[in-house]
Tab-separated table of C-alpha atoms and ligand atoms in Angstrom:
chain	number	residue	atom	x	y	z
A	1	MET	CA	12.498	19.848	6.814
A	2	THR	CA	8.538	18.604	6.885
A	3	VAL	CA	7.028	18.649	3.284
A	4	LEU	CA	3.483	19.338	3.865
A	5	PRO	CA	0.682	18.899	0.964
A	6	TYR	CA	-1.106	22.614	1.746
A	7	LYS	CA	1.792	25.267	2.513
A	8	ASP	CA	-0.628	27.834	3.288
A	9	ARG	CA	-2.683	25.454	5.737
A	10	GLU	CA	-2.264	26.012	9.890
A	11	LEU	CA	-2.680	22.193	9.911
A	12	GLY	CA	0.195	19.610	10.913
A	13	LYS	CA	0.853	16.741	8.329
A	14	LYS	CA	-1.170	14.037	9.661
A	15	GLU	CA	-4.204	16.247	9.339
A	16	GLN	CA	-3.128	17.642	6.025
A	17	VAL	CA	-2.348	14.068	4.456
A	18	ALA	CA	-5.491	12.643	5.834
A	19	TYR	CA	-7.410	15.722	4.248
A	20	MET	CA	-5.937	15.218	0.831
A	21	PHE	CA	-6.276	11.472	0.644
A	22	ASN	CA	-10.019	11.871	1.343
A	23	ASN	CA	-10.177	14.431	-1.396
A	24	ILE	CA	-8.824	12.361	-4.173
A	25	SER	CA	-9.893	8.867	-2.645
A	26	LYS	CA	-12.548	8.410	-5.610
A	27	ARG	CA	-10.155	8.770	-8.185
A	28	TYR	CA	-7.118	7.475	-6.552
A	29	ASP	CA	-6.809	3.836	-8.202
A	30	PHE	CA	-7.296	5.021	-11.757
A	31	LEU	CA	-4.528	7.716	-11.251
A	32	ASN	CA	-2.399	5.321	-9.457
A	33	HIS	CA	-2.738	3.080	-12.256
A	34	PHE	CA	-2.893	5.941	-14.969
A	35	LEU	CA	0.375	7.489	-13.993
A	36	SER	CA	2.276	4.777	-13.504
A	37	LEU	CA	1.753	2.811	-16.465
A	38	GLY	CA	0.145	0.028	-14.074
A	39	ILE	CA	3.468	-0.473	-13.129
A	40	ASP	CA	2.673	-0.067	-9.262
A	41	ILE	CA	0.782	-3.152	-9.351
A	42	TYR	CA	3.657	-5.260	-10.616
A	43	TRP	CA	6.049	-3.383	-7.970
A	44	ARG	CA	3.187	-4.649	-5.165
A	45	LYS	CA	3.462	-8.419	-6.752
A	46	GLN	CA	7.260	-8.306	-6.058
A	47	ALA	CA	7.367	-7.132	-2.856
A	48	ILE	CA	4.585	-9.717	-1.741
A	49	LYS	CA	6.617	-12.254	-3.071
A	50	LEU	CA	9.429	-11.655	-0.821
A	51	LEU	CA	6.992	-12.683	2.503
A	52	LYS	CA	5.946	-16.472	0.092
A	53	PRO	CA	8.727	-18.539	1.939
A	54	LYS	CA	7.569	-17.266	5.474
A	55	LYS	CA	3.559	-18.094	5.340
A	56	PRO	CA	2.408	-15.260	7.222
A	57	GLN	CA	-0.909	-16.123	8.311
A	58	VAL	CA	-1.969	-13.001	10.146
A	59	ILE	CA	-0.694	-9.570	8.256
A	60	LEU	CA	-1.274	-5.794	8.988
A	61	ASP	CA	-1.378	-3.733	5.773
A	62	ILE	CA	-0.478	-0.051	7.372
A	63	ALA	CA	-1.578	3.162	5.151
A	64	THR	CA	-3.883	0.956	3.281
A	65	GLY	CA	-5.831	3.453	1.715
A	66	THR	CA	-7.731	1.695	-0.696
A	67	GLY	CA	-6.883	-1.579	-0.056
A	68	ASP	CA	-4.345	-2.495	-3.297
A	69	PHE	CA	-1.216	-3.744	-1.166
A	70	ALA	CA	-3.921	-6.323	0.980
A	71	ILE	CA	-5.235	-7.485	-2.470
A	72	ALA	CA	-1.932	-8.448	-3.448
A	73	ALA	CA	-1.155	-10.019	-0.333
A	74	MET	CA	-4.132	-12.854	-0.845
A	75	LYS	CA	-1.543	-14.550	-2.997
A	76	LEU	CA	0.139	-15.666	0.163
A	77	ASN	CA	-3.475	-17.183	1.648
A	78	PRO	CA	-3.300	-15.750	4.850
A	79	GLU	CA	-6.437	-16.508	7.448
A	80	LYS	CA	-6.563	-12.990	7.717
A	81	ILE	CA	-5.568	-9.165	6.541
A	82	ILE	CA	-5.926	-5.928	8.171
A	83	GLY	CA	-5.936	-2.759	6.728
A	84	VAL	CA	-5.190	0.569	8.918
A	85	ASP	CA	-5.398	3.887	7.360
A	86	ILE	CA	-6.252	7.685	8.610
A	87	SER	CA	-8.278	8.412	5.688
A	88	GLU	CA	-11.670	7.472	5.931
A	89	GLY	CA	-12.328	8.323	2.356
A	90	MET	CA	-9.585	6.055	1.200
A	91	LEU	CA	-10.757	3.292	3.468
A	92	GLU	CA	-14.638	3.763	1.875
A	93	VAL	CA	-13.490	3.209	-1.510
A	94	GLY	CA	-11.220	0.217	-0.756
A	95	ARG	CA	-14.291	-1.595	1.639
A	96	LYS	CA	-16.465	-1.478	-1.750
A	97	LYS	CA	-13.643	-2.996	-3.437
A	98	MET	CA	-13.267	-5.602	-0.840
A	99	LYS	CA	-17.005	-6.410	-1.206
A	100	LYS	CA	-17.297	-6.252	-4.618
A	101	LEU	CA	-14.093	-8.811	-5.228
A	102	GLU	CA	-15.801	-11.285	-2.088
A	103	LEU	CA	-12.467	-10.441	-0.219
A	104	ASP	CA	-14.512	-8.839	2.713
A	105	SER	CA	-14.180	-11.664	5.033
A	106	THR	CA	-10.476	-11.581	5.250
A	107	ILE	CA	-9.635	-8.726	4.431
A	108	ASP	CA	-10.465	-5.617	6.930
A	109	LEU	CA	-10.097	-2.236	6.531
A	110	GLN	CA	-10.072	-0.010	9.564
A	111	LEU	CA	-9.692	3.790	10.947
A	112	GLY	CA	-6.297	3.593	12.493
A	113	ASP	CA	-2.714	5.724	12.414
A	114	SER	CA	0.586	3.897	11.941
A	115	GLU	CA	1.954	6.023	15.068
A	116	LYS	CA	-0.761	4.606	17.593
A	117	LEU	CA	-1.291	1.513	16.501
A	118	LEU	CA	-4.621	-0.224	18.245
A	119	PHE	CA	-2.850	-3.236	18.473
A	120	GLU	CA	-1.401	-5.498	21.235
A	121	ASP	CA	2.378	-6.285	20.841
A	122	ASN	CA	3.926	-9.327	18.851
A	123	LYS	CA	0.183	-9.652	17.020
A	124	PHE	CA	1.060	-10.004	13.236
A	125	ASP	CA	3.476	-12.438	11.260
A	126	ALA	CA	3.773	-9.917	8.695
A	127	VAL	CA	3.540	-5.906	8.435
A	128	ILE	CA	3.439	-4.533	4.735
A	129	VAL	CA	3.530	-0.592	3.651
A	130	SER	CA	3.345	0.291	0.090
A	131	PHE	CA	3.762	4.072	-0.305
A	132	GLY	CA	2.399	5.097	2.827
A	133	VAL	CA	5.676	5.786	5.214
A	134	ARG	CA	6.618	8.942	2.924
A	135	ASN	CA	3.529	10.464	4.473
A	136	PHE	CA	4.112	9.442	7.842
A	137	ALA	CA	4.181	12.153	10.412
A	138	ASP	CA	6.563	10.761	12.339
A	139	LEU	CA	8.705	8.139	10.428
A	140	LYS	CA	10.871	6.737	13.212
A	141	LYS	CA	7.555	6.676	15.404
A	142	GLY	CA	5.471	4.515	12.574
A	143	LEU	CA	8.591	2.335	12.013
A	144	SER	CA	8.762	1.609	15.691
A	145	ASP	CA	4.983	0.850	16.169
A	146	MET	CA	5.066	-2.061	12.982
A	147	TRP	CA	8.248	-3.363	14.964
A	148	ARG	CA	6.096	-3.653	18.260
A	149	VAL	CA	3.213	-5.276	16.703
A	150	LEU	CA	5.095	-7.932	14.601
A	151	LYS	CA	5.804	-11.440	16.167
A	152	PRO	CA	9.314	-12.445	16.732
A	153	GLY	CA	10.761	-13.743	13.640
A	154	GLY	CA	7.798	-11.670	12.021
A	155	THR	CA	8.898	-9.948	8.847
A	156	ALA	CA	8.082	-5.918	7.509
A	157	VAL	CA	8.308	-5.246	3.961
A	158	ILE	CA	8.070	-1.714	2.723
A	159	LEU	CA	7.853	-0.378	-0.777
A	160	GLU	CA	7.939	3.393	-1.350
A	161	PHE	CA	9.348	5.738	-4.072
A	162	SER	CA	12.864	6.294	-4.122
A	163	LYS	CA	14.794	8.269	-7.226
A	164	PRO	CA	16.656	6.841	-10.167
A	165	LYS	CA	20.612	7.809	-10.329
A	166	SER	CA	21.606	7.272	-13.737
A	167	PHE	CA	21.426	8.148	-17.009
A	168	PRO	CA	19.015	8.533	-18.920
A	169	PHE	CA	16.451	7.683	-16.069
A	170	LYS	CA	17.168	10.193	-13.718
A	171	GLN	CA	16.540	12.723	-16.284
A	172	ILE	CA	13.552	11.208	-17.912
A	173	TYR	CA	12.171	10.222	-14.343
A	174	ASN	CA	12.728	14.442	-13.478
A	175	PHE	CA	10.986	15.765	-16.618
A	176	TYR	CA	8.205	13.253	-15.921
A	177	PHE	CA	7.575	13.695	-12.297
A	178	LYS	CA	8.137	17.681	-11.920
A	179	TYR	CA	6.391	18.806	-15.381
A	180	ILE	CA	4.006	15.866	-16.450
A	181	LEU	CA	2.478	14.294	-13.519
A	182	PRO	CA	1.777	17.210	-11.076
A	183	ILE	CA	-0.882	18.663	-14.520
A	184	ILE	CA	-2.713	15.489	-15.144
A	185	GLY	CA	-2.862	14.583	-11.331
A	186	ARG	CA	-4.267	18.037	-10.801
A	187	LEU	CA	-6.622	17.958	-13.619
A	188	ILE	CA	-8.141	14.619	-13.079
A	189	SER	CA	-8.298	14.646	-9.020
A	190	LYS	CA	-9.040	18.485	-8.911
A	191	ASP	CA	-6.954	18.842	-6.071
A	192	GLN	CA	-4.616	22.137	-6.655
A	193	ALA	CA	-1.658	20.384	-4.186
A	194	ALA	CA	-2.032	16.449	-4.016
A	195	TYR	CA	0.150	15.494	-7.311
A	196	THR	CA	2.899	18.622	-6.539
A	197	TYR	CA	3.001	17.067	-3.048
A	198	LEU	CA	4.002	13.586	-4.457
A	199	PRO	CA	7.357	14.349	-5.950
A	200	GLU	CA	8.095	16.703	-3.381
A	201	SER	CA	7.307	14.130	-0.770
A	202	VAL	CA	9.772	11.822	-2.780
A	203	LYS	CA	12.607	14.095	-2.895
A	204	ALA	CA	12.487	14.989	0.696
A	205	PHE	CA	12.281	11.044	1.746
A	206	PRO	CA	15.154	9.494	3.354
A	207	GLU	CA	16.020	6.450	0.695
A	208	GLY	CA	17.886	3.494	0.409
A	209	ASP	CA	20.740	3.271	3.278
A	210	ASP	CA	19.417	6.433	4.811
A	211	PHE	CA	16.063	4.880	5.449
A	212	LEU	CA	17.513	1.186	6.484
A	213	ASN	CA	19.716	3.155	9.177
A	214	ILE	CA	16.296	4.536	10.548
A	215	PHE	CA	14.872	1.254	10.073
A	216	LYS	CA	17.920	-0.537	11.813
A	217	SER	CA	17.851	1.855	15.101
A	218	VAL	CA	13.921	1.134	15.642
A	219	GLY	CA	15.057	-3.033	15.856
A	220	PHE	CA	14.959	-4.308	12.669
A	221	LYS	CA	17.429	-7.240	11.376
A	222	ASP	CA	18.584	-8.651	8.337
A	223	SER	CA	17.487	-5.284	6.482
A	224	GLN	CA	17.776	-5.200	3.148
A	225	CYS	CA	16.939	-2.258	-0.034
A	226	LYS	CA	16.133	-3.674	-3.308
A	227	PRO	CA	15.531	-1.343	-5.838
A	228	LEU	CA	12.575	-1.872	-8.739
A	229	THR	CA	12.471	-0.491	-12.094
A	230	PHE	CA	15.962	1.434	-12.353
A	231	GLY	CA	15.546	2.666	-8.714
A	232	ILE	CA	11.958	4.405	-9.663
A	233	SER	CA	10.798	2.494	-6.152
A	234	SER	CA	12.315	0.049	-3.959
A	235	ILE	CA	11.393	-2.670	-1.185
A	236	TYR	CA	13.025	-2.420	2.042
A	237	ILE	CA	12.930	-5.712	4.106
A	238	GLY	CA	13.574	-6.583	7.917
A	239	GLN	CA	12.935	-9.013	10.783
A	240	LYS	CA	12.003	-8.601	14.016
B	1	SAM	C1	-0.048	6.998	-1.318
B	1	SAM	S1	-1.523	6.082	-0.418
B	1	SAM	C2	-0.864	4.365	-0.453
B	1	SAM	C3	-2.142	3.410	-0.443
B	1	SAM	C4	-1.843	2.406	-0.500
B	1	SAM	N1	-1.047	1.407	0.572
B	1	SAM	C5	-1.422	1.495	-2.189
B	1	SAM	O1	-0.508	1.087	-2.436
B	1	SAM	O2	-2.080	2.392	-2.929
B	1	SAM	C6	-0.869	6.712	1.089
B	1	SAM	C7	-1.584	6.212	2.085
B	1	SAM	O3	-1.206	6.509	3.641
B	1	SAM	C8	-2.096	6.962	4.547
B	1	SAM	N2	-1.635	7.230	5.828
B	1	SAM	C9	-0.454	8.267	5.482
B	1	SAM	N3	-0.165	8.466	7.253
B	1	SAM	C10	-0.979	7.429	7.471
B	1	SAM	C11	-0.762	6.878	9.434
B	1	SAM	N4	-0.016	8.031	9.900
B	1	SAM	N5	-1.222	6.075	9.463
B	1	SAM	C12	-1.959	5.505	8.489
B	1	SAM	N6	-2.111	6.026	7.317
B	1	SAM	C13	-1.491	6.652	6.874
B	1	SAM	C14	-2.974	7.726	3.466
B	1	SAM	O4	-4.142	8.286	4.278
B	1	SAM	C15	-2.757	7.369	2.122
B	1	SAM	O5	-4.363	6.421	1.988
């Protein structure tokens, strides 16, 4: 079943997700770090570390949002990072950030849809996505296009929420995600749905082996899942 942010609206998932992120874009960075107690920064760093041996020069960051994963990828000293997102609001916040950090000559943020990437086949050394794939309207199509634009031998790194399985982390996480996070998120973002959609979309997302099966089915090889912080999030890595 498709999880939608605004259940009473006629729009499809992609339009609703773009609307939602436009709506929360100004408060997104603050809420991200506040609600995760800053752990999201550590998760992005861990995911980027996996690309170090590959020394990728041209990187595509899909669902880049305000560009935090692209900024983390600067540790790899790439020539170019292109970030794409369907939310112009998120990109606008990101572009201001890149200017301020003087990264705008290396990191280029563009409007773009993961399911219809406007790049030729075999272009990128690495394709990265953090907390994006869960929001795709068509996950398989998004992963297929990611594979298409990756060079043979290139690497895809995907960071996404998952669910802790063991006591007491599972119970603490469920309570926080279900009761605390939606209230704080709603109060600060002023969006009625975004932080209720977050736990619902995580719950519905095919994680672990279920994700790896879809990942492999579009062509990725040597794929692996690496859980982080009691399984609250996971890194998926695969090669073309
Ligand atoms: C939770 S944010 C993650 C942003 C950033 N990667 C980060 O780690 O903070 C998810 C982003 O995915 C974008 N998104 C959702 N579906 C997309 C699609 N089909 N193509 C491109 N971007 C998409 C949203 O607009 C949003 O900016």
